[in-house]
XYZ file of C-alpha atoms in Angstrom:
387
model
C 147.381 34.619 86.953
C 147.351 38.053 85.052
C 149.017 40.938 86.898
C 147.564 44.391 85.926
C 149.272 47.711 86.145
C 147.960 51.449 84.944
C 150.233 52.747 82.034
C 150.941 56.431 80.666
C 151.033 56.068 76.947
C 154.322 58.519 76.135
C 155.090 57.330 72.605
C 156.002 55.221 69.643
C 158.765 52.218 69.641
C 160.448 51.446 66.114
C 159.120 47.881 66.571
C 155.894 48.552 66.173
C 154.324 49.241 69.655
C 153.264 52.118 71.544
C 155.754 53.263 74.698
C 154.296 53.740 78.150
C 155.413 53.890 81.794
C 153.431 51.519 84.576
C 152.798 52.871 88.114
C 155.670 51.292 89.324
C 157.735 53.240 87.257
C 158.382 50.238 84.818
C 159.062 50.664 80.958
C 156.193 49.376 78.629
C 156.001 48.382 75.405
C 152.263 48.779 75.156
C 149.307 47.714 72.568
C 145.654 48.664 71.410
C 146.034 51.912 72.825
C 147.404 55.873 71.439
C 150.070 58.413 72.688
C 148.516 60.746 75.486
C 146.280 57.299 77.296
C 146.179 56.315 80.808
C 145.039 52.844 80.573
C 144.439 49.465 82.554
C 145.542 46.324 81.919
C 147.548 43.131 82.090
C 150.630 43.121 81.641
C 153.938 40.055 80.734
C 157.223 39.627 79.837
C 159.040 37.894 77.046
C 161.920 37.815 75.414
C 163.316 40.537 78.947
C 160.464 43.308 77.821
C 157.220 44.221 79.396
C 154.601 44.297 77.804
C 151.310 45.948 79.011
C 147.694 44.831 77.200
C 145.307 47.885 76.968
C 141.378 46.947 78.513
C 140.002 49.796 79.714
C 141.218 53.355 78.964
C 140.932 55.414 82.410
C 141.612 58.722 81.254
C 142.269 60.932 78.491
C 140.896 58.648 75.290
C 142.269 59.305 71.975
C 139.554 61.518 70.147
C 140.944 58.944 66.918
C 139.345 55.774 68.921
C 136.660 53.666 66.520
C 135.483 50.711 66.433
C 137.542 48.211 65.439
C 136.221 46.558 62.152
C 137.166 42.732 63.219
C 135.868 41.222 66.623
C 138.919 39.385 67.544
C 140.978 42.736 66.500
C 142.609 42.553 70.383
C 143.365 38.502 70.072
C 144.674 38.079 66.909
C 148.447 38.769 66.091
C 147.587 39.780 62.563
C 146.235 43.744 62.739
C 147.816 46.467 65.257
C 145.754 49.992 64.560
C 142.188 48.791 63.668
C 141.145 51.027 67.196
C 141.990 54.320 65.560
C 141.366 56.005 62.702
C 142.734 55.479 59.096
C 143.539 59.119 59.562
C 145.635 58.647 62.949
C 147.397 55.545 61.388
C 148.694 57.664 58.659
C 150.372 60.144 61.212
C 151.785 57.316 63.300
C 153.463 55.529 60.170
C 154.821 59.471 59.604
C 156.144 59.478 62.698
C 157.783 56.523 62.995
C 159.385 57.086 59.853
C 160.615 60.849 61.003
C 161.977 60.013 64.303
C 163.976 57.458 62.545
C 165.289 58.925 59.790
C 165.378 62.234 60.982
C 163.292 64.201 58.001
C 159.824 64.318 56.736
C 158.583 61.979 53.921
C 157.817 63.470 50.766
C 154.329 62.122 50.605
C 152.410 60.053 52.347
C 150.526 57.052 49.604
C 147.358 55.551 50.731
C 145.674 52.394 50.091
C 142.897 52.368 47.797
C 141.492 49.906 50.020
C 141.936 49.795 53.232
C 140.474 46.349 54.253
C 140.526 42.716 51.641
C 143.826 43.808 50.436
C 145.693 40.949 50.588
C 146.071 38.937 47.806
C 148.142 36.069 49.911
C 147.400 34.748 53.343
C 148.555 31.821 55.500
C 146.740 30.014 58.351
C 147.492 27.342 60.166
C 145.011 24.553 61.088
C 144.389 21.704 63.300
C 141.713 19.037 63.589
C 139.468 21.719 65.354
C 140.377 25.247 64.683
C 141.955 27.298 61.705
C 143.439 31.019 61.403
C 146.250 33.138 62.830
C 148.472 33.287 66.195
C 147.747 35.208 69.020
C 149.730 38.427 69.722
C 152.567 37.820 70.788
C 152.326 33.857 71.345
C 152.271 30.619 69.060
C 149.191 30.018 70.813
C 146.152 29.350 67.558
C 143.738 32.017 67.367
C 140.504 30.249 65.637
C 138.846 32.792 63.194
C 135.958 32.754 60.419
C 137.515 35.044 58.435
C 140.495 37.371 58.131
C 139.021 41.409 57.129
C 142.322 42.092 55.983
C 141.693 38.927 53.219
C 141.194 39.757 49.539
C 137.281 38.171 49.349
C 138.278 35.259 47.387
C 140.482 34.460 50.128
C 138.120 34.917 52.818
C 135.409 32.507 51.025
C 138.236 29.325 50.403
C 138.620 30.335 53.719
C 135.276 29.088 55.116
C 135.311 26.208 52.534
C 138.853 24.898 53.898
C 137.522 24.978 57.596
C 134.378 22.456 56.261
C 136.551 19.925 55.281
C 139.501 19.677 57.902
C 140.938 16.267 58.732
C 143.000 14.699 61.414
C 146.010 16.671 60.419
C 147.714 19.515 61.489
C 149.891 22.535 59.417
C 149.646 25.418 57.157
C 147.530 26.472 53.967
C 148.324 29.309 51.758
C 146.101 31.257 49.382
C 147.054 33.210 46.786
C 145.259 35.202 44.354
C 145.511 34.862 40.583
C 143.769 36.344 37.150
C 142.622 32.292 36.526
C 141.867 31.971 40.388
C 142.992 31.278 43.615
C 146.390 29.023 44.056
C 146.241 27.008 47.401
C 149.204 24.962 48.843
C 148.821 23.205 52.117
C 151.834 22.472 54.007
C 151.203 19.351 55.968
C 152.791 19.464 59.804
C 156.833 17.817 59.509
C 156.438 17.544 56.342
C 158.849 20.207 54.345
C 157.837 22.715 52.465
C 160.666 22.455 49.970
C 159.293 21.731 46.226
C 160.441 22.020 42.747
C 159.874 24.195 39.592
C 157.627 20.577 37.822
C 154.938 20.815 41.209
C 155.387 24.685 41.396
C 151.679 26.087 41.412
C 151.008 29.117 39.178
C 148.883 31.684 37.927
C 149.146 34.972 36.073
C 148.497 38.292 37.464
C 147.986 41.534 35.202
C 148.689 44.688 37.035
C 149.654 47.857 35.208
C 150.281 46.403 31.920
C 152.644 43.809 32.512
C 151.731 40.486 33.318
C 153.345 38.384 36.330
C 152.849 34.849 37.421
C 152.291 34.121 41.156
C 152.540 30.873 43.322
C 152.169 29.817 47.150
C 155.842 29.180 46.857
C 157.131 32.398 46.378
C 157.394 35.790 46.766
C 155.102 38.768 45.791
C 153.913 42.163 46.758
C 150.599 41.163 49.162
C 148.522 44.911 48.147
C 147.486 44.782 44.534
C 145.686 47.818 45.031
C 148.343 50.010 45.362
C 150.763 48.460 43.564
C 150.803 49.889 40.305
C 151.884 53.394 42.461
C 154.510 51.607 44.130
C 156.251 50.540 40.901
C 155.464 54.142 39.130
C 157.676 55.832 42.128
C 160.566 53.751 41.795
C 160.450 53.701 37.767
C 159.752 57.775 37.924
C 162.925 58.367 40.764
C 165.400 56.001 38.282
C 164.039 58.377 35.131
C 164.985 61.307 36.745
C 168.495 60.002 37.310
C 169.759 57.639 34.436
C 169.384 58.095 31.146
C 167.612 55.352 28.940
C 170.460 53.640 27.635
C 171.652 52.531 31.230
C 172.136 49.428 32.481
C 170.236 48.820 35.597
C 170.435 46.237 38.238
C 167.683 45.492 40.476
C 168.956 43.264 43.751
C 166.777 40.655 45.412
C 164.539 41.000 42.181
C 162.502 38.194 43.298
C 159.995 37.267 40.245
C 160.778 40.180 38.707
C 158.091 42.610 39.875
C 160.400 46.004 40.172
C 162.739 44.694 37.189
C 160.324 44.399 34.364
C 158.712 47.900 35.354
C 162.601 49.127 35.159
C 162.911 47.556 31.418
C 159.979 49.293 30.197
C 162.156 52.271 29.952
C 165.473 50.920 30.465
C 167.954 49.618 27.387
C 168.851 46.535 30.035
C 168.205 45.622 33.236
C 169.567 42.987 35.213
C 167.974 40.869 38.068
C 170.143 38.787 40.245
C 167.662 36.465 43.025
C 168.975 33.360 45.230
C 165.379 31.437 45.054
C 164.839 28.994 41.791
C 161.599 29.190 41.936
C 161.175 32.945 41.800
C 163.504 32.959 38.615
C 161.501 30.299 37.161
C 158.351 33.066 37.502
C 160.391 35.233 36.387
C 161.680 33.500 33.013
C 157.910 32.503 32.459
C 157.141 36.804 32.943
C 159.405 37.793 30.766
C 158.334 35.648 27.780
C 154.566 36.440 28.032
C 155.404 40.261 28.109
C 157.899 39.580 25.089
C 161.403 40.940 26.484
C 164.019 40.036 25.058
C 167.380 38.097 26.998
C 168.902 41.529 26.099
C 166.832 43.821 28.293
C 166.453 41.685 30.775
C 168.694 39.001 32.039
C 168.804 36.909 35.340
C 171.536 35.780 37.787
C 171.302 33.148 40.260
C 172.997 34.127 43.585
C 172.812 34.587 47.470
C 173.326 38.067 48.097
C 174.863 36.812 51.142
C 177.772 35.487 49.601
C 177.338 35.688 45.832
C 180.622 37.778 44.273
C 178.885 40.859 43.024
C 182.767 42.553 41.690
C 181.490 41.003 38.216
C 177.966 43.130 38.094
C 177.833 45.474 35.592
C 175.765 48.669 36.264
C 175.228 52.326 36.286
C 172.152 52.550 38.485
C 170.946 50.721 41.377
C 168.036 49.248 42.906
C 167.592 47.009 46.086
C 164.100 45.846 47.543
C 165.370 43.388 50.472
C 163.619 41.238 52.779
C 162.709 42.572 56.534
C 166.208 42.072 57.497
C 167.708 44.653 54.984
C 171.221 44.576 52.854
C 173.340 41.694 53.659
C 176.654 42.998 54.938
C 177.996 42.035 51.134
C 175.334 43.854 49.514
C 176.165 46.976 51.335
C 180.050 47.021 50.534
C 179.432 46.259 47.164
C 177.421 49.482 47.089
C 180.314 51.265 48.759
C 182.959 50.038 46.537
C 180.862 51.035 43.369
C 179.865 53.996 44.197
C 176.798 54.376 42.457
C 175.780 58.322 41.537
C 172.088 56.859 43.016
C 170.471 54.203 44.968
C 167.184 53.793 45.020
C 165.831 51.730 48.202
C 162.681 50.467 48.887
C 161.920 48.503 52.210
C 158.956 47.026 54.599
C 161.189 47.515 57.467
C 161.945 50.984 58.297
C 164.098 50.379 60.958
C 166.416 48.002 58.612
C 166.089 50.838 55.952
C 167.536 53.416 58.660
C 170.488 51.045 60.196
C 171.388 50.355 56.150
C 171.596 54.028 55.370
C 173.423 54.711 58.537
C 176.299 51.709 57.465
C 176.268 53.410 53.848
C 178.025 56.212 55.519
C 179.296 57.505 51.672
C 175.348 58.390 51.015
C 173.081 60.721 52.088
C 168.938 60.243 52.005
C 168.007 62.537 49.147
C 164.625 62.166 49.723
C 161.630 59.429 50.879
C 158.311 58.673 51.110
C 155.753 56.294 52.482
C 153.622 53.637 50.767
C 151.097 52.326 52.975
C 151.130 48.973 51.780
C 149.517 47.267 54.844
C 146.758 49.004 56.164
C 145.644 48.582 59.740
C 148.855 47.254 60.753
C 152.396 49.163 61.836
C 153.907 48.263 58.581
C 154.528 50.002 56.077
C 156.901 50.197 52.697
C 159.449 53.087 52.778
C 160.852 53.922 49.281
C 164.309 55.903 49.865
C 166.969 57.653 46.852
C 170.301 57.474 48.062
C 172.877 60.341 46.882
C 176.291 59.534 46.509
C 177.880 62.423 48.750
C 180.721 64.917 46.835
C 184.179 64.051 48.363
């Protein structure tokens, strides 16, 4: 049975959820709701926090409540903010940001589009339902259609849920320029594959051309990804000169390099997964660089031996988890003039500038890249501080 508690709304955790106190005096990590709320509830624990459910808002209602755009908006694990305003999101992303890295952002990017942004999306299906987890749970949520979906997505979508069999495990779409890509990942089955089964299709943004799969790695908001790349390209040019040698970390399939080598005499992309350098190889032929502006190394930036890397500038776009312990004293030991950082994880972002003790944040700012949801990418320049 549910147990249900009043909460006080206080604040904003790092993680993503709102704070809030419960009449018992108990700590809350609370959702669906907006600093300054007393609302009702249930409330759990997992993982040794409380967690508190928002259902009815008893007093003081946040003059940014709307209506949320999706009907299973308080179900579904997928969306976190689609009860306020696009307005209100913005200031909560700022804040989050501030509070943990202890200055303003420079600017604030929106989406162009604010829902069918996505240009990848995995469900998982069963004989009898098909969409996204529950908050919080592994529980299946079973859903039409995603809001968040780029349209093509949404209508394979409704054709996949026609046609499902007796099994059980995970599709992915991904958008293309010559259509969608779909890989289904059958329950116990791996998901491992190689570079001759590797699905793929080109995608134009900007100028450049890229080639996506369901295998791999790629920015999910096409929208506002041509701005993303024009920051990071626009910080290096006002730091290195043309002829330097740049080296782009966890370069995956070579979205941030080849927007680097449009200006750059040579960059240098260094990636552990095969099949990301195999997009990457296929990129850089069909936008004509040459294997001097733009070379490739294989290696686990966990334990790869970076003392060999040649480079005057730096650039590092990590997974959620941030710099790999190596990656950081590599930094340290080279002692790069700049840094520039870009991150989904702001709280990684803030622990890695924190370790990188010989650097000071120059200046940020905040790309909303996933609208309706707490997350958000945080681009960062790193200053090497005077001794």
């Amino acid at each position: 049975m549910d147990r249900y508690d009043t909460a006080v709304i206080t604040g904003l955790s790092p993680k993503g959820f709102f704070t809030g106190r419960g009449s018992s005096g108990r700590d809350l990590l609370c959702l669906y709701t907006d600093v300054g709320e007393e609302t009702y509830g249930p409330w759990f624990r997992k993982k040794k926090k409380s967690y508190h459910r928002t259902e009815t808002v008893l007093n003081h209602s946040s003059p940014y409540r709307i209506t949320p755009a999706c009907p299973f908006f308080t179900q579904c694990g997928g969306c976190d903010l689609q009860h306020l305003s696009l307005e209100r999101e913005h200031e909560i992303k700022t804040l989050m940001a501030r509070e943990l890295l202890g200055l303003p952002p420079e600017r604030f990017i929106p989406s162009p589009l604010t829902f069918g942004y996505r240009n990848n999306m995995e469900f998982t299906f069963t004989p009898l339902a098909m969409g996204l987890h529950r908050k919080l749970s592994r529980r299946l949520l079973d859903i039409p259609s995603c809001p968040l979906a780029d349209p093509e997505i949404q209508k394979a979508m409704s054709s996949f849920r026609t046609s499902l069999s007796e099994e059980e495990g995970e599709v992915r779409f991904v958008t293309s320029d010559e259509g969608l890509l779909t890989r289904i990942y059958p329950k116990y089955v791996s998901k491992e594959t190689d570079t001759a089964h590797l699905a793929t299709g080109p995608k134009k943004l900007d100028g450049l051309t890229y080639f996506v799969s369901p295998d791999t790695f790629f920015q999910s908001n096409d929208s506002i990804l041509p701005q993303w790349l024009d920051i990071i390209l626009s910080w290096a040019r006002e730091t290195a000169s043309p002829e330097s040698t740049v080296l782009d970390l966890y370069c995956g399939s070579g979205t941030i390099a080849m927007k680097l080598a449009t200006h750059f005499t040579h960059v240098t992309g260094i990636e552990s997964n095969p099949l990301s350098l195999f997009l990457f190889e296929k990129a850089i032929r069909a936008n004509g660089f040459s294997s001097g502006e733009l070379s490739l190394i294989r290696g686990d930036l966990f334990t790869h031996d970076l003392k060999t890397a040649r480079a005057d500038f730096l650039v590092v776009n990590p997974p959620r988890g941030g710099l790999s312990p190596l990656v950081r004293t590599f930094i340290l030991e080279k002692r790069f003039p700049y840094v520039i950082y870009s991150s989904c994880n702001v709280a990684s972002f803030s622990r890695d500038i924190s370790e990188l003790g010989a650097y000071q944040l120059e200046k940020y700012l905040i790309v909303n890249m996933f609208p309706r949801t707490f997350h958000f990418e945080v681009v960062g320049r790193l200053k090497l501080k005077e001794e």
